[in-house]
């Protein structure tokens, strides 16, 4: 089968790889679409990524084969794929299955080949059926929106003022999910003009250029001198955590969604005197993916306008170099098999 493989000496390479063989307890899925995630970019650029791995986890497709011990799953079923959770480890017992530490199975970023390929093999507990009315591209984006939903749920907020730092795919997805709740004012800070324009189109009440405007001054003007009740850091810039704390309201919450691989500076006194809550958000749950798919089926959530590039598997290595690694693309969607 055809796939895009990570090679240490070359990066992403389009190759012919052996056809997948499923075990008796596995399912074979023909991939329709796969989204390129920011974490895929991080893995390509990280020295520790294993040679020969097939990345990609934002996948939609159809079941085309089942192992002999798999029951109740019909061929042709439209699905997305999520990691497994054991249900018994500490992470699972505290209601955070995305933190499962016991025999976790996942595609692309774990032990199974990912969705930058024509086929993937998974276990039955990894699939979520796609409801009627949801196309394969939106289905592949459900995981992205579930990341945003998970972060909002962690803040335990359903209303109030919000500042989003960074209008990449996650920041823009956040706007769409926040609009489904009762947040009173959504402000987005983003240096790239085209991304600010998208943020406005998606429903941000105000967009600012942090290279030209003072965030602290803006926050006081916009919130009547209080600061933002919730701040989401989505840019992956270490200095922004400290900045987020400065513009947060007393009793506010700062949520870090981006992955930062270096130490960051914070102001403990500011946390104390403001009684700030600083949290980090990682991944999402099956239920959050189902919620996003349900919103899509009802016509309340549509991610198609997040997609800036639709490409084939063969074109991905070049698009990675020219559009993804340069930061120009927001969401690259791979068109691999038959879409639905």
CSV table of C-alpha atoms in Angstrom, one decimal:
chain,number,residue,atom,x,y,z
A,1,UNK,CA,0.0,0.0,0.0
A,2,UNK,CA,1.0,3.6,-0.4
A,3,UNK,CA,2.0,5.7,2.7
A,4,UNK,CA,4.0,8.7,3.8
A,5,UNK,CA,6.8,7.4,6.1
A,6,UNK,CA,9.1,9.4,8.5
A,7,UNK,CA,12.7,8.8,7.7
A,8,UNK,CA,15.4,10.2,10.0
A,9,UNK,CA,17.7,11.3,7.1
A,10,UNK,CA,15.0,12.7,4.9
A,11,UNK,CA,11.9,13.6,6.9
A,12,UNK,CA,8.5,12.6,5.3
A,13,UNK,CA,8.8,10.3,2.3
A,14,UNK,CA,6.2,8.9,0.0
A,15,UNK,CA,6.7,5.1,-0.2
A,16,UNK,CA,5.2,1.8,-1.0
A,17,UNK,CA,5.0,-0.3,2.2
A,18,UNK,CA,3.8,-3.8,2.9
A,19,UNK,CA,0.0,-4.3,3.0
A,20,UNK,CA,-1.3,-4.5,6.6
A,21,UNK,CA,-2.4,-7.9,7.9
A,22,UNK,CA,-4.9,-7.8,10.8
A,23,UNK,CA,-5.0,-10.2,13.8
A,24,UNK,CA,-8.1,-12.0,14.8
A,25,UNK,CA,-9.1,-9.2,17.2
A,26,UNK,CA,-8.4,-6.3,14.8
A,27,UNK,CA,-10.2,-4.2,12.2
A,28,UNK,CA,-8.9,-3.0,8.8
A,29,UNK,CA,-10.0,0.5,7.8
A,30,UNK,CA,-9.6,2.1,4.4
A,31,UNK,CA,-8.7,5.7,5.1
A,32,UNK,CA,-10.8,8.4,3.5
A,33,UNK,CA,-9.2,11.6,5.0
A,34,UNK,CA,-6.5,12.3,7.5
A,35,UNK,CA,-5.8,15.7,8.9
A,36,UNK,CA,-2.2,16.9,9.6
A,37,UNK,CA,-2.0,17.8,13.3
A,38,UNK,CA,0.4,20.2,15.0
A,39,UNK,CA,1.7,17.2,17.0
A,40,UNK,CA,2.6,15.5,13.7
A,41,UNK,CA,4.7,18.5,13.0
A,42,UNK,CA,6.4,18.3,16.4
A,43,UNK,CA,7.2,14.6,15.9
A,44,UNK,CA,8.7,15.2,12.4
A,45,UNK,CA,10.9,17.9,14.0
A,46,UNK,CA,11.9,16.0,17.1
A,47,UNK,CA,15.1,13.9,17.0
A,48,UNK,CA,13.6,11.1,19.1
A,49,UNK,CA,10.9,10.1,16.6
A,50,UNK,CA,11.5,6.5,15.4
A,51,UNK,CA,12.7,5.9,11.9
A,52,UNK,CA,10.0,4.3,9.7
A,53,UNK,CA,7.0,5.4,11.6
A,54,UNK,CA,3.8,6.3,9.8
A,55,UNK,CA,2.2,9.3,11.5
A,56,UNK,CA,-1.4,10.6,11.4
A,57,UNK,CA,-4.2,10.2,13.9
A,58,UNK,CA,-7.0,12.6,12.7
A,59,UNK,CA,-8.6,9.8,10.6
A,60,UNK,CA,-11.9,9.1,9.0
A,61,UNK,CA,-12.6,6.0,6.9
A,62,UNK,CA,-14.6,2.8,6.3
A,63,UNK,CA,-14.3,-0.6,7.8
A,64,UNK,CA,-13.2,-3.1,5.1
A,65,UNK,CA,-12.2,-6.1,7.1
A,66,UNK,CA,-12.7,-7.7,10.5
A,67,UNK,CA,-10.7,-10.4,12.4
A,68,UNK,CA,-12.3,-13.7,13.1
A,69,UNK,CA,-13.0,-12.8,16.8
A,70,UNK,CA,-14.5,-9.4,16.0
A,71,UNK,CA,-18.3,-9.3,16.3
A,72,UNK,CA,-21.0,-6.7,15.7
A,73,UNK,CA,-19.1,-4.5,13.3
A,74,UNK,CA,-20.2,-4.5,9.7
A,75,UNK,CA,-18.0,-3.8,6.7
A,76,UNK,CA,-18.7,-0.3,5.2
A,77,UNK,CA,-19.2,1.3,8.6
A,78,UNK,CA,-18.0,4.9,8.6
A,79,UNK,CA,-15.7,5.6,11.6
A,80,UNK,CA,-13.1,7.8,13.2
A,81,UNK,CA,-10.4,6.3,15.4
A,82,UNK,CA,-9.3,7.2,18.9
A,83,UNK,CA,-6.8,5.6,21.4
A,84,UNK,CA,-7.9,2.9,23.7
A,85,UNK,CA,-8.2,3.2,27.5
A,86,UNK,CA,-8.0,0.3,30.0
A,87,UNK,CA,-10.6,1.5,32.5
A,88,UNK,CA,-8.6,0.4,35.5
A,89,UNK,CA,-5.4,2.5,35.7
A,90,UNK,CA,-5.2,5.7,37.8
A,91,UNK,CA,-5.9,8.0,34.8
A,92,UNK,CA,-9.0,6.0,33.9
A,93,UNK,CA,-10.2,5.8,37.5
A,94,UNK,CA,-10.2,9.6,37.9
A,95,UNK,CA,-12.2,10.0,34.7
A,96,UNK,CA,-9.3,11.0,32.4
A,97,UNK,CA,-9.0,8.1,30.0
A,98,UNK,CA,-6.8,10.1,27.7
A,99,UNK,CA,-4.1,9.8,30.4
A,100,UNK,CA,-4.4,6.0,30.4
A,101,UNK,CA,-1.0,4.4,31.3
A,102,UNK,CA,-1.9,0.7,30.9
A,103,UNK,CA,-1.5,-0.9,27.4
A,104,UNK,CA,-2.7,2.2,25.6
A,105,UNK,CA,-3.2,1.5,21.9
A,106,UNK,CA,-3.1,4.4,19.4
A,107,UNK,CA,-2.4,5.1,15.8
A,108,UNK,CA,0.3,7.4,14.4
A,109,UNK,CA,1.6,8.6,17.8
A,110,UNK,CA,1.6,5.2,19.5
A,111,UNK,CA,2.1,1.5,18.7
A,112,UNK,CA,0.0,1.2,15.5
A,113,UNK,CA,0.8,2.7,12.1
A,114,UNK,CA,-1.0,5.9,11.5
A,115,UNK,CA,-3.3,7.5,8.9
A,116,UNK,CA,-0.8,8.8,6.4
A,117,UNK,CA,-1.5,5.6,4.5
A,118,UNK,CA,-4.2,4.0,2.5
A,119,UNK,CA,-5.2,1.6,5.3
A,120,UNK,CA,-4.9,1.4,9.0
A,121,UNK,CA,-5.5,-1.5,11.5
A,122,UNK,CA,-7.1,-0.8,14.8
A,123,UNK,CA,-9.0,-2.6,17.7
A,124,UNK,CA,-12.8,-2.4,17.9
A,125,UNK,CA,-12.8,-0.3,21.0
A,126,UNK,CA,-10.8,2.4,19.1
A,127,UNK,CA,-13.6,3.2,16.6
A,128,UNK,CA,-16.4,5.7,16.9
A,129,UNK,CA,-19.2,5.5,14.2
A,130,UNK,CA,-19.8,8.6,12.2
A,131,UNK,CA,-23.4,9.7,12.3
A,132,UNK,CA,-25.4,10.4,9.2
A,133,UNK,CA,-25.0,13.9,7.8
A,134,UNK,CA,-21.3,14.2,8.7
A,135,UNK,CA,-18.9,14.0,5.7
A,136,UNK,CA,-15.5,12.4,5.9
A,137,UNK,CA,-13.5,15.7,6.1
A,138,UNK,CA,-15.5,17.0,9.1
A,139,UNK,CA,-15.3,13.6,10.7
A,140,UNK,CA,-11.5,13.7,10.5
A,141,UNK,CA,-11.7,17.1,12.2
A,142,UNK,CA,-13.8,15.9,15.1
A,143,UNK,CA,-10.6,15.1,17.1
A,144,UNK,CA,-9.4,18.7,16.6
A,145,UNK,CA,-12.6,20.1,17.9
A,146,UNK,CA,-12.6,17.6,20.8
A,147,UNK,CA,-9.2,19.0,21.8
A,148,UNK,CA,-10.8,22.4,22.1
A,149,UNK,CA,-13.9,21.0,23.9
A,150,UNK,CA,-11.7,19.2,26.4
A,151,UNK,CA,-9.8,22.3,27.3
A,152,UNK,CA,-13.0,24.3,27.8
A,153,UNK,CA,-14.4,21.5,30.1
A,154,UNK,CA,-11.2,21.5,32.1
A,155,UNK,CA,-11.7,25.2,32.9
A,156,UNK,CA,-15.1,24.4,34.3
A,157,UNK,CA,-16.4,27.6,32.6
A,158,UNK,CA,-19.4,28.0,30.3
A,159,UNK,CA,-19.5,31.8,30.1
A,160,UNK,CA,-17.4,34.9,30.7
A,161,UNK,CA,-14.7,36.7,28.9
A,162,UNK,CA,-12.1,34.8,26.9
A,163,UNK,CA,-8.7,35.6,25.4
A,164,UNK,CA,-7.2,33.1,22.9
A,165,UNK,CA,-3.4,33.5,22.3
A,166,UNK,CA,-2.7,32.2,18.8
A,167,UNK,CA,-5.2,31.6,15.9
A,168,UNK,CA,-3.8,28.4,14.4
A,169,UNK,CA,-6.1,25.4,14.0
A,170,UNK,CA,-6.6,24.9,17.7
A,171,UNK,CA,-7.3,28.5,18.4
A,172,UNK,CA,-9.8,28.8,15.6
A,173,UNK,CA,-11.5,25.5,16.7
A,174,UNK,CA,-11.8,27.0,20.2
A,175,UNK,CA,-13.7,30.0,18.8
A,176,UNK,CA,-16.3,27.7,17.2
A,177,UNK,CA,-16.8,25.6,20.3
A,178,UNK,CA,-16.9,28.7,22.6
A,179,UNK,CA,-19.6,30.1,20.3
A,180,UNK,CA,-21.8,27.0,21.2
A,181,UNK,CA,-21.7,28.1,24.8
A,182,UNK,CA,-22.5,31.4,26.5
A,183,UNK,CA,-19.1,33.2,26.6
A,184,UNK,CA,-19.8,36.9,26.5
A,185,UNK,CA,-16.7,38.2,24.7
A,186,UNK,CA,-14.1,36.3,22.7
A,187,UNK,CA,-10.8,38.1,21.9
A,188,UNK,CA,-8.0,36.6,19.8
A,189,UNK,CA,-4.4,37.7,19.7
A,190,UNK,CA,-2.6,36.7,16.5
A,191,UNK,CA,0.3,38.3,14.6
A,192,UNK,CA,-0.6,37.0,11.2
A,193,UNK,CA,-3.2,39.1,9.4
A,194,UNK,CA,-4.8,36.2,7.4
A,195,UNK,CA,-5.4,34.2,10.6
A,196,UNK,CA,-6.9,37.3,12.4
A,197,UNK,CA,-9.3,37.6,9.4
A,198,UNK,CA,-10.3,33.9,9.9
A,199,UNK,CA,-10.8,34.5,13.6
A,200,UNK,CA,-13.2,37.3,12.9
A,201,UNK,CA,-15.0,35.2,10.3
A,202,UNK,CA,-15.4,32.4,12.9
A,203,UNK,CA,-17.0,34.7,15.4
A,204,UNK,CA,-14.3,36.4,17.5
A,205,UNK,CA,-15.6,39.7,18.9
A,206,UNK,CA,-12.2,41.4,18.7
A,207,UNK,CA,-8.8,40.5,17.1
A,208,UNK,CA,-5.5,42.1,18.0
A,209,UNK,CA,-2.0,42.1,16.6
A,210,UNK,CA,0.3,41.5,19.6
A,211,UNK,CA,3.2,42.9,17.6
A,212,UNK,CA,1.5,46.3,17.4
A,213,UNK,CA,-0.8,46.4,20.5
A,214,UNK,CA,-0.1,46.2,24.2
A,215,UNK,CA,-1.9,43.1,25.4
A,216,UNK,CA,-2.1,44.3,29.0
A,217,UNK,CA,-3.5,47.6,28.0
A,218,UNK,CA,-6.0,46.0,25.6
A,219,UNK,CA,-7.1,43.5,28.3
A,220,UNK,CA,-8.0,46.3,30.7
A,221,UNK,CA,-9.8,48.4,28.1
A,222,UNK,CA,-11.8,45.4,26.8
A,223,UNK,CA,-12.8,44.0,30.2
A,224,UNK,CA,-13.4,47.3,32.1
A,225,UNK,CA,-10.1,46.9,34.0
A,226,UNK,CA,-10.8,43.4,35.3
A,227,UNK,CA,-8.8,41.1,32.9
A,228,UNK,CA,-10.0,38.0,31.1
A,229,UNK,CA,-11.8,35.3,33.1
A,230,UNK,CA,-10.2,32.6,30.9
A,231,UNK,CA,-7.1,32.7,28.8
A,232,UNK,CA,-6.1,29.9,26.4
A,233,UNK,CA,-2.5,29.7,25.2
A,234,UNK,CA,-2.4,28.0,21.8
A,235,UNK,CA,0.7,29.4,20.2
A,236,UNK,CA,3.4,27.3,21.8
A,237,UNK,CA,5.5,30.3,22.7
A,238,UNK,CA,7.0,30.0,26.2
A,239,UNK,CA,6.8,33.7,27.1
A,240,UNK,CA,3.0,33.7,26.5
A,241,UNK,CA,2.3,31.8,29.7
A,242,UNK,CA,3.6,34.6,31.8
A,243,UNK,CA,1.8,37.1,29.5
A,244,UNK,CA,-1.4,35.1,29.9
A,245,UNK,CA,-1.2,35.4,33.7
A,246,UNK,CA,-0.7,39.2,33.4
A,247,UNK,CA,-3.9,39.7,31.5
A,248,UNK,CA,-6.0,37.1,33.4
A,249,UNK,CA,-8.7,38.4,35.8
A,250,UNK,CA,-8.4,37.9,39.6
A,251,UNK,CA,-9.7,34.3,40.2
A,252,UNK,CA,-9.2,33.6,36.5
A,253,UNK,CA,-7.9,30.5,34.7
A,254,UNK,CA,-5.0,30.2,32.3
A,255,UNK,CA,-5.2,27.0,30.2
A,256,UNK,CA,-2.2,25.9,28.1
A,257,UNK,CA,-3.2,23.8,25.1
A,258,UNK,CA,0.1,24.0,23.1
A,259,UNK,CA,3.0,21.7,23.8
A,260,UNK,CA,6.1,23.5,24.9
A,261,UNK,CA,9.3,21.5,25.2
A,262,UNK,CA,11.3,23.9,27.3
A,263,UNK,CA,11.1,25.5,30.7
A,264,UNK,CA,8.9,28.5,31.0
A,265,UNK,CA,9.0,31.5,33.3
A,266,UNK,CA,6.0,32.3,35.5
A,267,UNK,CA,5.3,34.8,38.3
A,268,UNK,CA,4.3,32.9,41.5
A,269,UNK,CA,3.5,36.1,43.3
A,270,UNK,CA,1.1,37.1,40.5
A,271,UNK,CA,-0.6,33.7,40.8
A,272,UNK,CA,-0.9,34.1,44.6
A,273,UNK,CA,-2.2,37.7,44.7
A,274,UNK,CA,-4.7,37.0,41.8
A,275,UNK,CA,-5.5,33.4,43.0
A,276,UNK,CA,-5.1,32.3,39.4
A,277,UNK,CA,-5.6,28.7,38.3
A,278,UNK,CA,-3.0,27.5,35.8
A,279,UNK,CA,-3.9,24.3,34.0
A,280,UNK,CA,-2.7,22.3,31.0
A,281,UNK,CA,-5.0,20.4,28.6
A,282,UNK,CA,-3.9,17.2,26.9
A,283,UNK,CA,-5.9,15.4,24.2
A,284,UNK,CA,-9.6,14.5,24.6
A,285,UNK,CA,-12.0,11.6,25.3
A,286,UNK,CA,-14.2,9.4,23.2
A,287,UNK,CA,-17.2,11.1,24.6
A,288,UNK,CA,-15.9,14.5,23.6
A,289,UNK,CA,-15.4,13.3,20.1
A,290,UNK,CA,-18.9,11.9,20.0
A,291,UNK,CA,-20.2,15.3,21.2
A,292,UNK,CA,-18.4,17.1,18.4
A,293,UNK,CA,-19.7,14.6,15.8
A,294,UNK,CA,-23.2,15.1,17.2
A,295,UNK,CA,-22.9,18.9,16.8
A,296,UNK,CA,-21.7,18.3,13.2
A,297,UNK,CA,-24.7,16.0,12.5
A,298,UNK,CA,-27.1,18.7,13.8
A,299,UNK,CA,-25.4,21.3,11.6
A,300,UNK,CA,-24.2,23.3,14.6
A,301,UNK,CA,-20.5,22.7,13.9
A,302,UNK,CA,-18.7,22.8,10.6
A,303,UNK,CA,-14.9,22.6,10.2
A,304,UNK,CA,-14.6,22.8,6.5
A,305,UNK,CA,-13.5,26.4,6.5
A,306,UNK,CA,-10.5,25.4,8.7
A,307,UNK,CA,-9.1,23.5,5.8
A,308,UNK,CA,-6.5,25.6,3.8
A,309,UNK,CA,-5.0,22.7,1.8
A,310,UNK,CA,-6.4,19.5,0.4
A,311,UNK,CA,-3.6,17.3,-0.8
A,312,UNK,CA,-2.8,13.7,-1.9
A,313,UNK,CA,-0.5,11.4,0.0
A,314,UNK,CA,2.0,11.7,-2.8
A,315,UNK,CA,2.1,15.5,-2.4
A,316,UNK,CA,2.3,15.6,1.4
A,317,UNK,CA,6.2,15.7,1.7
A,318,UNK,CA,6.4,18.8,-0.5
A,319,UNK,CA,3.4,20.5,1.1
A,320,UNK,CA,5.0,19.8,4.5
A,321,UNK,CA,8.2,21.6,3.4
A,322,UNK,CA,6.4,24.5,1.7
A,323,UNK,CA,3.3,25.1,3.7
A,324,UNK,CA,3.3,23.2,7.0
A,325,UNK,CA,6.8,23.7,8.2
A,326,UNK,CA,6.7,27.4,7.2
A,327,UNK,CA,3.5,28.0,9.2
A,328,UNK,CA,1.5,29.1,6.2
A,329,UNK,CA,-1.1,26.3,6.3
A,330,UNK,CA,-3.7,26.2,9.0
A,331,UNK,CA,-5.2,22.7,8.4
A,332,UNK,CA,-3.9,20.4,5.7
A,333,UNK,CA,-6.4,17.6,4.9
A,334,UNK,CA,-5.2,14.5,3.1
A,335,UNK,CA,-7.6,13.1,0.5
A,336,UNK,CA,-6.6,9.4,0.5
A,337,UNK,CA,-9.5,7.1,-0.3
A,338,UNK,CA,-13.1,7.4,-1.3
A,339,UNK,CA,-14.6,10.3,0.7
A,340,UNK,CA,-18.2,10.2,2.1
